[in-house]
Amino acid sequence: FYGLNDRFNRLIYPSLHRLIIADELVDDVLEQYIVQFDDLIELISCDVGQGRNLFSNRYAFVNLRTLILRCPQYATVELSVDAETVRSAFQFCLNLLSCCDIFAESNNEFTQPVEQLLPCPFVVRLAIDNCSQQSLLAVLSRTPQLRYLRVKQLVAFDQVSLSPSDLPLRLSFLKDLRISATIQRLNSMAFIGEIIQCCQTSLEYLSLEISLDDPMNTDDLQQIFEPCQNLKKIHFAINCPLDEDDDVDLLTHFETDWWLDARRPPVLSFRSGHGGTWIVSMPCHFDSYVWFPIDPSDWRINKGHLNSHDFYFTKQKSIRFACHHRQLLMPESLRFFGQVFRAPNQELS
């Protein structure tokens, strides 16, 4: 048993570098144990209420480098901090989210206009459940060190007509951008395009799931993506209304040298039985509300073929088919769909 405690500590202490606090953990239990290893912690993940208790000057956190702040059903923020800045960064972050109408505690009386708020250099990753275009612009204008942004549902402006060019956006560190806008349709791709333009020198990963009210000029996508010289991955699923004549010529816009380059994904297009035309990069990693054509011949792709290794859907669980003229689902079509749709627990209708 010689050195048993030392050996036991060497096993246990590395796991104490990351403190992930469950939402239901009682503060009294946390206080009883955290004082014994607060100097070992390098990362803390907690909700807002727990954060107020943790950062009330009773713990040292001399090695803390990362704070992940959870605002359930609103946002999750990752802050780059140290022992000296963590308390101010915590409050600064709450003020920022409150000013931008993303999250506000009931007892937070901070009402400073976002235009008067200093930039918050601590925020490096941000995931927002739901926000307006106006709120997104406000928070982006105050997070110059942001590296990752995910917006689960973006909604259109209320009545204020702003654009990214109206605010001092310099997103020179943003590498990973993921935006969905499917519940409330956007008017066009213009807003998304201007956001991407602000980070085109740094952007490496882009994911867009967008529904549009107006027909889209399909040349816009290349004009938006092409200037992003460091872009390594593009995933998109865009639904928009198109006339039948425009729909026939749609794929010609994706047959340029830029799109046919092996570094770009294949692009699938099809008319949905309920709601316009879909333009989807393959493989598709979204689970959208889509009605698929029952006849595979109505699925059109700009390069390769429908049986290629990168033509599949990874997450589509609800598979709905639009039947025209009482078409039957043939056995060969079933085999094709079985290869294409690969998510577990699928539902066919």
Short mmCIF file of C-alpha atoms in Angstrom, two decimals:
data_model
loop_
_atom_site.label_atom_id
_atom_site.label_comp_id
_atom_site.label_asym_id
_atom_site.label_seq_id
_atom_site.Cartn_x
_atom_site.Cartn_y
_atom_site.Cartn_z
CA PHE A 1 0.00 0.00 0.00
CA TYR A 2 3.03 2.29 -0.20
CA GLY A 3 2.12 5.56 -1.92
CA LEU A 4 -1.50 4.48 -2.33
CA ASN A 5 -2.91 7.96 -1.75
CA ASP A 6 -0.50 9.51 -4.23
CA ARG A 7 -1.37 6.95 -6.87
CA PHE A 8 -5.08 7.40 -6.20
CA ASN A 9 -4.73 11.17 -6.50
CA ARG A 10 -2.90 10.82 -9.80
CA LEU A 11 -5.88 8.87 -11.11
CA ILE A 12 -8.56 11.18 -9.78
CA TYR A 13 -7.11 14.66 -10.14
CA PRO A 14 -6.88 14.74 -13.96
CA SER A 15 -10.66 14.27 -14.10
CA LEU A 16 -11.07 17.33 -11.88
CA HIS A 17 -9.67 19.66 -14.55
CA ARG A 18 -13.17 19.77 -16.09
CA LEU A 19 -16.08 20.67 -13.81
CA ILE A 20 -19.44 20.09 -15.53
CA ILE A 21 -22.23 20.92 -13.10
CA ALA A 22 -25.63 19.31 -13.59
CA ASP A 23 -28.59 21.70 -13.57
CA GLU A 24 -30.19 20.00 -10.58
CA LEU A 25 -27.07 19.97 -8.37
CA VAL A 26 -27.71 21.72 -5.05
CA ASP A 27 -25.39 24.65 -4.24
CA ASP A 28 -24.71 23.33 -0.71
CA VAL A 29 -23.33 20.06 -2.10
CA LEU A 30 -21.19 21.96 -4.58
CA GLU A 31 -19.77 24.26 -1.91
CA GLN A 32 -18.87 21.30 0.30
CA TYR A 33 -16.49 19.76 -2.24
CA ILE A 34 -15.36 22.38 -4.72
CA VAL A 35 -13.14 24.20 -2.22
CA GLN A 36 -10.97 21.07 -2.07
CA PHE A 37 -9.93 21.21 -5.73
CA ASP A 38 -10.81 24.69 -7.08
CA ASP A 39 -7.13 25.30 -7.90
CA LEU A 40 -7.13 22.30 -10.30
CA ILE A 41 -10.09 23.33 -12.45
CA GLU A 42 -9.38 24.46 -16.02
CA LEU A 43 -12.92 24.30 -17.45
CA ILE A 44 -16.31 24.98 -15.85
CA SER A 45 -19.71 24.33 -17.43
CA CYS A 46 -22.65 25.66 -15.41
CA ASP A 47 -25.96 27.45 -15.72
CA VAL A 48 -26.42 31.13 -14.90
CA GLY A 49 -27.68 30.62 -11.35
CA GLN A 50 -24.79 28.34 -10.44
CA GLY A 51 -22.38 30.83 -11.99
CA ARG A 52 -23.48 33.59 -9.63
CA ASN A 53 -22.60 31.36 -6.69
CA LEU A 54 -19.32 30.12 -8.15
CA PHE A 55 -17.93 33.53 -9.04
CA SER A 56 -18.68 35.36 -5.80
CA ASN A 57 -15.00 35.66 -4.78
CA ARG A 58 -14.99 32.60 -2.51
CA TYR A 59 -12.99 30.36 -4.90
CA ALA A 60 -9.59 31.00 -6.49
CA PHE A 61 -9.82 29.13 -9.83
CA VAL A 62 -6.18 29.99 -10.47
CA ASN A 63 -5.96 27.63 -13.48
CA LEU A 64 -9.35 28.32 -15.03
CA ARG A 65 -9.18 28.89 -18.80
CA THR A 66 -12.67 28.15 -20.13
CA LEU A 67 -16.17 28.94 -18.88
CA ILE A 68 -19.21 27.43 -20.61
CA LEU A 69 -22.31 29.28 -19.52
CA ARG A 70 -25.67 27.59 -20.10
CA CYS A 71 -28.87 29.59 -20.43
CA PRO A 72 -31.40 26.74 -20.90
CA GLN A 73 -33.74 27.17 -23.90
CA TYR A 74 -31.97 30.40 -24.87
CA ALA A 75 -28.23 30.12 -25.48
CA THR A 76 -24.93 28.49 -24.58
CA VAL A 77 -21.79 30.63 -24.47
CA GLU A 78 -18.14 29.63 -24.21
CA LEU A 79 -15.84 32.26 -22.71
CA SER A 80 -12.05 32.35 -22.74
CA VAL A 81 -11.09 33.53 -19.25
CA ASP A 82 -8.52 33.35 -16.46
CA ALA A 83 -8.62 33.78 -12.68
CA GLU A 84 -8.55 37.57 -12.95
CA THR A 85 -11.16 38.03 -15.68
CA VAL A 86 -13.71 35.27 -15.03
CA ARG A 87 -15.99 37.35 -12.77
CA SER A 88 -16.09 40.37 -15.04
CA ALA A 89 -16.46 38.12 -18.11
CA PHE A 90 -19.42 36.34 -16.51
CA GLN A 91 -21.27 39.60 -15.83
CA PHE A 92 -20.24 41.11 -19.16
CA CYS A 93 -21.69 38.11 -20.97
CA LEU A 94 -25.02 38.34 -19.14
CA ASN A 95 -25.25 42.05 -19.94
CA LEU A 96 -24.52 41.39 -23.59
CA LEU A 97 -27.20 38.70 -23.93
CA SER A 98 -29.69 40.94 -22.13
CA CYS A 99 -28.98 43.98 -24.31
CA CYS A 100 -29.35 41.88 -27.45
CA ASP A 101 -32.70 40.38 -26.32
CA ILE A 102 -31.33 36.84 -26.34
CA PHE A 103 -31.51 36.05 -22.62
CA ALA A 104 -32.31 38.07 -19.52
CA GLU A 105 -32.70 37.04 -15.89
CA SER A 106 -35.79 38.31 -14.14
CA ASN A 107 -33.64 40.20 -11.63
CA ASN A 108 -31.28 41.67 -14.23
CA GLU A 109 -32.03 45.38 -14.50
CA PHE A 110 -29.22 46.12 -16.95
CA THR A 111 -30.77 48.32 -19.67
CA GLN A 112 -27.80 49.93 -21.39
CA PRO A 113 -28.31 50.28 -25.19
CA VAL A 114 -26.19 47.81 -27.13
CA GLU A 115 -24.57 50.70 -29.03
CA GLN A 116 -23.02 51.87 -25.73
CA LEU A 117 -21.83 48.41 -24.69
CA LEU A 118 -18.10 47.78 -25.05
CA PRO A 119 -16.99 44.80 -27.16
CA CYS A 120 -16.82 41.53 -25.20
CA PRO A 121 -13.49 39.86 -26.06
CA PHE A 122 -14.20 36.82 -23.88
CA VAL A 123 -16.89 35.17 -26.07
CA VAL A 124 -15.36 32.58 -28.42
CA ARG A 125 -18.30 30.20 -29.04
CA LEU A 126 -22.01 30.99 -29.10
CA ALA A 127 -25.07 28.80 -29.72
CA ILE A 128 -28.44 30.58 -29.77
CA ASP A 129 -31.74 28.73 -29.77
CA ASN A 130 -33.85 31.49 -31.28
CA CYS A 131 -33.16 35.09 -32.20
CA SER A 132 -34.11 37.81 -34.65
CA GLN A 133 -31.83 39.16 -37.36
CA GLN A 134 -31.60 42.39 -35.40
CA SER A 135 -30.51 40.60 -32.19
CA LEU A 136 -27.95 38.55 -34.10
CA LEU A 137 -26.40 41.67 -35.61
CA ALA A 138 -26.25 43.30 -32.19
CA VAL A 139 -24.41 40.41 -30.56
CA LEU A 140 -22.02 39.96 -33.51
CA SER A 141 -21.08 43.62 -33.36
CA ARG A 142 -19.83 43.10 -29.78
CA THR A 143 -18.04 39.73 -30.05
CA PRO A 144 -14.89 40.33 -32.11
CA GLN A 145 -13.16 37.11 -30.95
CA LEU A 146 -16.03 34.80 -31.90
CA ARG A 147 -14.85 31.54 -33.53
CA TYR A 148 -18.03 29.44 -33.60
CA LEU A 149 -21.65 30.54 -34.08
CA ARG A 150 -24.77 28.43 -34.27
CA VAL A 151 -28.30 29.86 -34.59
CA LYS A 152 -30.94 27.13 -34.34
CA GLN A 153 -33.75 29.40 -35.56
CA LEU A 154 -33.25 32.82 -37.11
CA VAL A 155 -36.32 35.00 -37.63
CA ALA A 156 -36.72 38.06 -39.82
CA PHE A 157 -36.47 41.67 -38.69
CA ASP A 158 -39.43 43.06 -36.82
CA GLN A 159 -39.76 46.52 -38.32
CA VAL A 160 -36.21 47.82 -38.16
CA SER A 161 -34.39 47.79 -41.47
CA LEU A 162 -30.75 47.11 -40.62
CA SER A 163 -28.13 45.13 -42.42
CA PRO A 164 -24.68 43.87 -41.44
CA SER A 165 -23.15 46.85 -43.26
CA ASP A 166 -24.88 49.17 -40.77
CA LEU A 167 -22.85 47.81 -37.84
CA PRO A 168 -19.07 47.50 -37.33
CA LEU A 169 -18.85 43.75 -38.00
CA ARG A 170 -15.32 42.39 -38.16
CA LEU A 171 -15.62 38.65 -37.68
CA SER A 172 -12.03 37.89 -38.57
CA PHE A 173 -11.81 34.87 -36.20
CA LEU A 174 -15.10 33.17 -37.07
CA LYS A 175 -14.34 29.73 -38.54
CA ASP A 176 -17.56 27.79 -38.01
CA LEU A 177 -20.98 29.27 -38.93
CA ARG A 178 -24.28 27.35 -38.71
CA ILE A 179 -27.64 29.06 -39.29
CA SER A 180 -31.15 27.63 -39.62
CA ALA A 181 -34.22 29.64 -40.62
CA THR A 182 -37.06 27.26 -41.40
CA ILE A 183 -39.95 28.15 -39.10
CA GLN A 184 -40.21 31.76 -40.28
CA ARG A 185 -39.08 32.19 -43.87
CA LEU A 186 -36.55 34.84 -44.81
CA ASN A 187 -37.20 37.16 -47.73
CA SER A 188 -33.90 36.43 -49.46
CA MET A 189 -30.31 35.27 -48.98
CA ALA A 190 -29.05 38.87 -48.76
CA PHE A 191 -28.76 38.97 -44.95
CA ILE A 192 -26.98 35.60 -44.80
CA GLY A 193 -24.67 36.68 -47.60
CA GLU A 194 -23.62 39.85 -45.78
CA ILE A 195 -22.90 37.92 -42.58
CA ILE A 196 -20.68 35.51 -44.53
CA GLN A 197 -18.95 38.43 -46.23
CA CYS A 198 -17.88 39.72 -42.80
CA CYS A 199 -16.02 36.47 -42.05
CA GLN A 200 -14.98 35.32 -45.52
CA THR A 201 -11.25 35.48 -44.73
CA SER A 202 -11.51 33.08 -41.78
CA LEU A 203 -14.56 30.87 -42.48
CA GLU A 204 -13.80 27.14 -42.78
CA TYR A 205 -17.13 25.41 -42.10
CA LEU A 206 -20.58 26.62 -43.20
CA SER A 207 -23.99 25.06 -42.61
CA LEU A 208 -27.22 26.70 -43.82
CA GLU A 209 -30.79 25.39 -43.57
CA ILE A 210 -32.95 28.14 -45.02
CA SER A 211 -36.53 28.61 -46.23
CA LEU A 212 -37.20 31.63 -48.44
CA ASP A 213 -40.37 33.52 -49.25
CA ASP A 214 -39.13 34.82 -52.60
CA PRO A 215 -37.51 33.03 -55.56
CA MET A 216 -33.75 32.82 -55.23
CA ASN A 217 -31.22 33.77 -57.85
CA THR A 218 -29.19 30.57 -57.75
CA ASP A 219 -26.09 32.44 -58.95
CA ASP A 220 -26.15 34.13 -55.54
CA LEU A 221 -24.83 31.02 -53.80
CA GLN A 222 -21.62 30.95 -55.78
CA GLN A 223 -21.19 34.71 -55.33
CA ILE A 224 -21.59 34.23 -51.55
CA PHE A 225 -19.37 31.14 -51.18
CA GLU A 226 -16.59 31.69 -53.70
CA PRO A 227 -14.78 34.57 -51.90
CA CYS A 228 -14.34 32.33 -48.83
CA GLN A 229 -10.91 31.03 -49.79
CA ASN A 230 -10.43 28.95 -46.61
CA LEU A 231 -13.85 27.28 -46.78
CA LYS A 232 -13.41 23.50 -46.41
CA LYS A 233 -16.94 22.24 -45.80
CA ILE A 234 -20.30 23.50 -47.12
CA HIS A 235 -23.64 22.01 -46.11
CA PHE A 236 -26.93 23.61 -47.16
CA ALA A 237 -30.60 22.83 -47.67
CA ILE A 238 -32.53 25.74 -49.18
CA ASN A 239 -36.24 25.76 -49.94
CA CYS A 240 -37.66 28.49 -52.18
CA PRO A 241 -40.50 29.03 -54.65
CA LEU A 242 -39.55 28.63 -58.30
CA ASP A 243 -41.58 28.59 -61.50
CA GLU A 244 -41.49 25.34 -63.44
CA ASP A 245 -39.47 26.97 -66.25
CA ASP A 246 -36.86 28.22 -63.77
CA ASP A 247 -36.84 24.86 -62.05
CA VAL A 248 -35.93 23.05 -65.28
CA ASP A 249 -32.85 25.26 -65.77
CA LEU A 250 -31.90 25.31 -62.09
CA LEU A 251 -28.99 22.87 -62.19
CA THR A 252 -27.26 24.73 -65.03
CA HIS A 253 -26.31 27.34 -62.41
CA PHE A 254 -24.45 24.59 -60.50
CA GLU A 255 -22.47 23.38 -63.51
CA THR A 256 -19.84 26.11 -63.49
CA ASP A 257 -16.17 25.25 -63.03
CA TRP A 258 -16.41 26.34 -59.40
CA TRP A 259 -19.28 23.99 -58.55
CA LEU A 260 -17.90 21.09 -60.59
CA ASP A 261 -14.57 21.28 -58.77
CA ALA A 262 -14.01 18.15 -56.65
CA ARG A 263 -13.76 20.32 -53.53
CA ARG A 264 -17.44 21.33 -53.83
CA PRO A 265 -20.28 19.03 -52.81
CA PRO A 266 -22.74 17.59 -55.33
CA VAL A 267 -25.99 19.58 -55.45
CA LEU A 268 -29.40 17.88 -55.54
CA SER A 269 -32.59 19.65 -56.59
CA PHE A 270 -36.21 18.49 -56.64
CA ARG A 271 -39.69 19.96 -56.54
CA SER A 272 -41.45 19.30 -53.27
CA GLY A 273 -45.10 18.34 -53.38
CA HIS A 274 -45.76 20.87 -50.63
CA GLY A 275 -43.71 24.03 -50.85
CA GLY A 276 -41.52 24.89 -53.81
CA THR A 277 -38.09 23.62 -54.78
CA TRP A 278 -35.30 22.22 -52.61
CA ILE A 279 -31.61 22.78 -53.32
CA VAL A 280 -29.49 20.47 -51.15
CA SER A 281 -25.77 19.75 -50.87
CA MET A 282 -24.89 16.08 -50.62
CA PRO A 283 -24.47 14.22 -48.41
CA CYS A 284 -27.28 15.91 -46.49
CA HIS A 285 -26.98 16.22 -42.71
CA PHE A 286 -30.33 17.93 -41.98
CA ASP A 287 -33.68 16.58 -40.82
CA SER A 288 -35.97 19.00 -42.64
CA TYR A 289 -39.74 18.94 -43.14
CA VAL A 290 -39.64 17.77 -46.76
CA TRP A 291 -41.95 16.01 -49.19
CA PHE A 292 -39.78 13.99 -51.55
CA PRO A 293 -40.72 13.01 -55.12
CA ILE A 294 -41.73 9.37 -55.19
CA ASP A 295 -40.07 8.87 -58.59
CA PRO A 296 -36.24 8.92 -58.35
CA SER A 297 -36.12 10.28 -61.92
CA ASP A 298 -37.42 13.56 -60.49
CA TRP A 299 -34.28 13.86 -58.33
CA ARG A 300 -31.69 15.87 -60.28
CA ILE A 301 -28.03 16.21 -59.41
CA ASN A 302 -25.39 18.51 -60.92
CA LYS A 303 -22.54 15.97 -61.02
CA GLY A 304 -22.02 12.31 -60.37
CA HIS A 305 -25.08 10.08 -60.12
CA LEU A 306 -27.74 9.07 -57.60
CA ASN A 307 -25.89 5.85 -56.69
CA SER A 308 -22.60 7.58 -55.90
CA HIS A 309 -20.97 7.07 -52.48
CA ASP A 310 -21.69 10.63 -51.30
CA PHE A 311 -25.41 10.70 -52.19
CA TYR A 312 -27.31 10.01 -48.95
CA PHE A 313 -29.24 11.58 -46.03
CA THR A 314 -27.77 10.97 -42.57
CA LYS A 315 -30.48 12.42 -40.28
CA GLN A 316 -33.77 12.45 -42.22
CA LYS A 317 -36.12 10.41 -40.00
CA SER A 318 -39.54 11.45 -41.37
CA ILE A 319 -39.62 10.43 -45.03
CA ARG A 320 -42.71 11.82 -46.74
CA PHE A 321 -43.45 11.20 -50.40
CA ALA A 322 -45.51 13.43 -52.66
CA CYS A 323 -47.53 11.27 -55.06
CA HIS A 324 -48.59 12.81 -58.36
CA HIS A 325 -51.13 11.06 -60.57
CA ARG A 326 -51.44 8.22 -58.03
CA GLN A 327 -47.94 6.94 -58.63
CA LEU A 328 -47.06 3.66 -56.97
CA LEU A 329 -43.98 3.09 -54.85
CA MET A 330 -42.15 0.45 -56.85
CA PRO A 331 -39.81 -2.18 -55.32
CA GLU A 332 -36.77 -0.74 -57.11
CA SER A 333 -37.63 2.70 -55.69
CA LEU A 334 -37.85 1.19 -52.20
CA ARG A 335 -34.38 -0.30 -52.60
CA PHE A 336 -33.05 3.07 -53.77
CA PHE A 337 -34.61 4.93 -50.83
CA GLY A 338 -33.27 2.29 -48.44
CA GLN A 339 -29.74 3.10 -49.62
CA VAL A 340 -30.24 6.87 -49.59
CA PHE A 341 -31.91 7.38 -46.20
CA ARG A 342 -29.59 6.13 -43.46
CA ALA A 343 -30.94 7.61 -40.22
CA PRO A 344 -32.11 5.18 -37.51
CA ASN A 345 -35.79 4.87 -36.54
CA GLN A 346 -37.20 6.20 -39.80
CA GLU A 347 -40.87 6.84 -40.44
CA LEU A 348 -42.23 6.42 -43.98
CA SER A 349 -45.42 8.14 -45.14
#
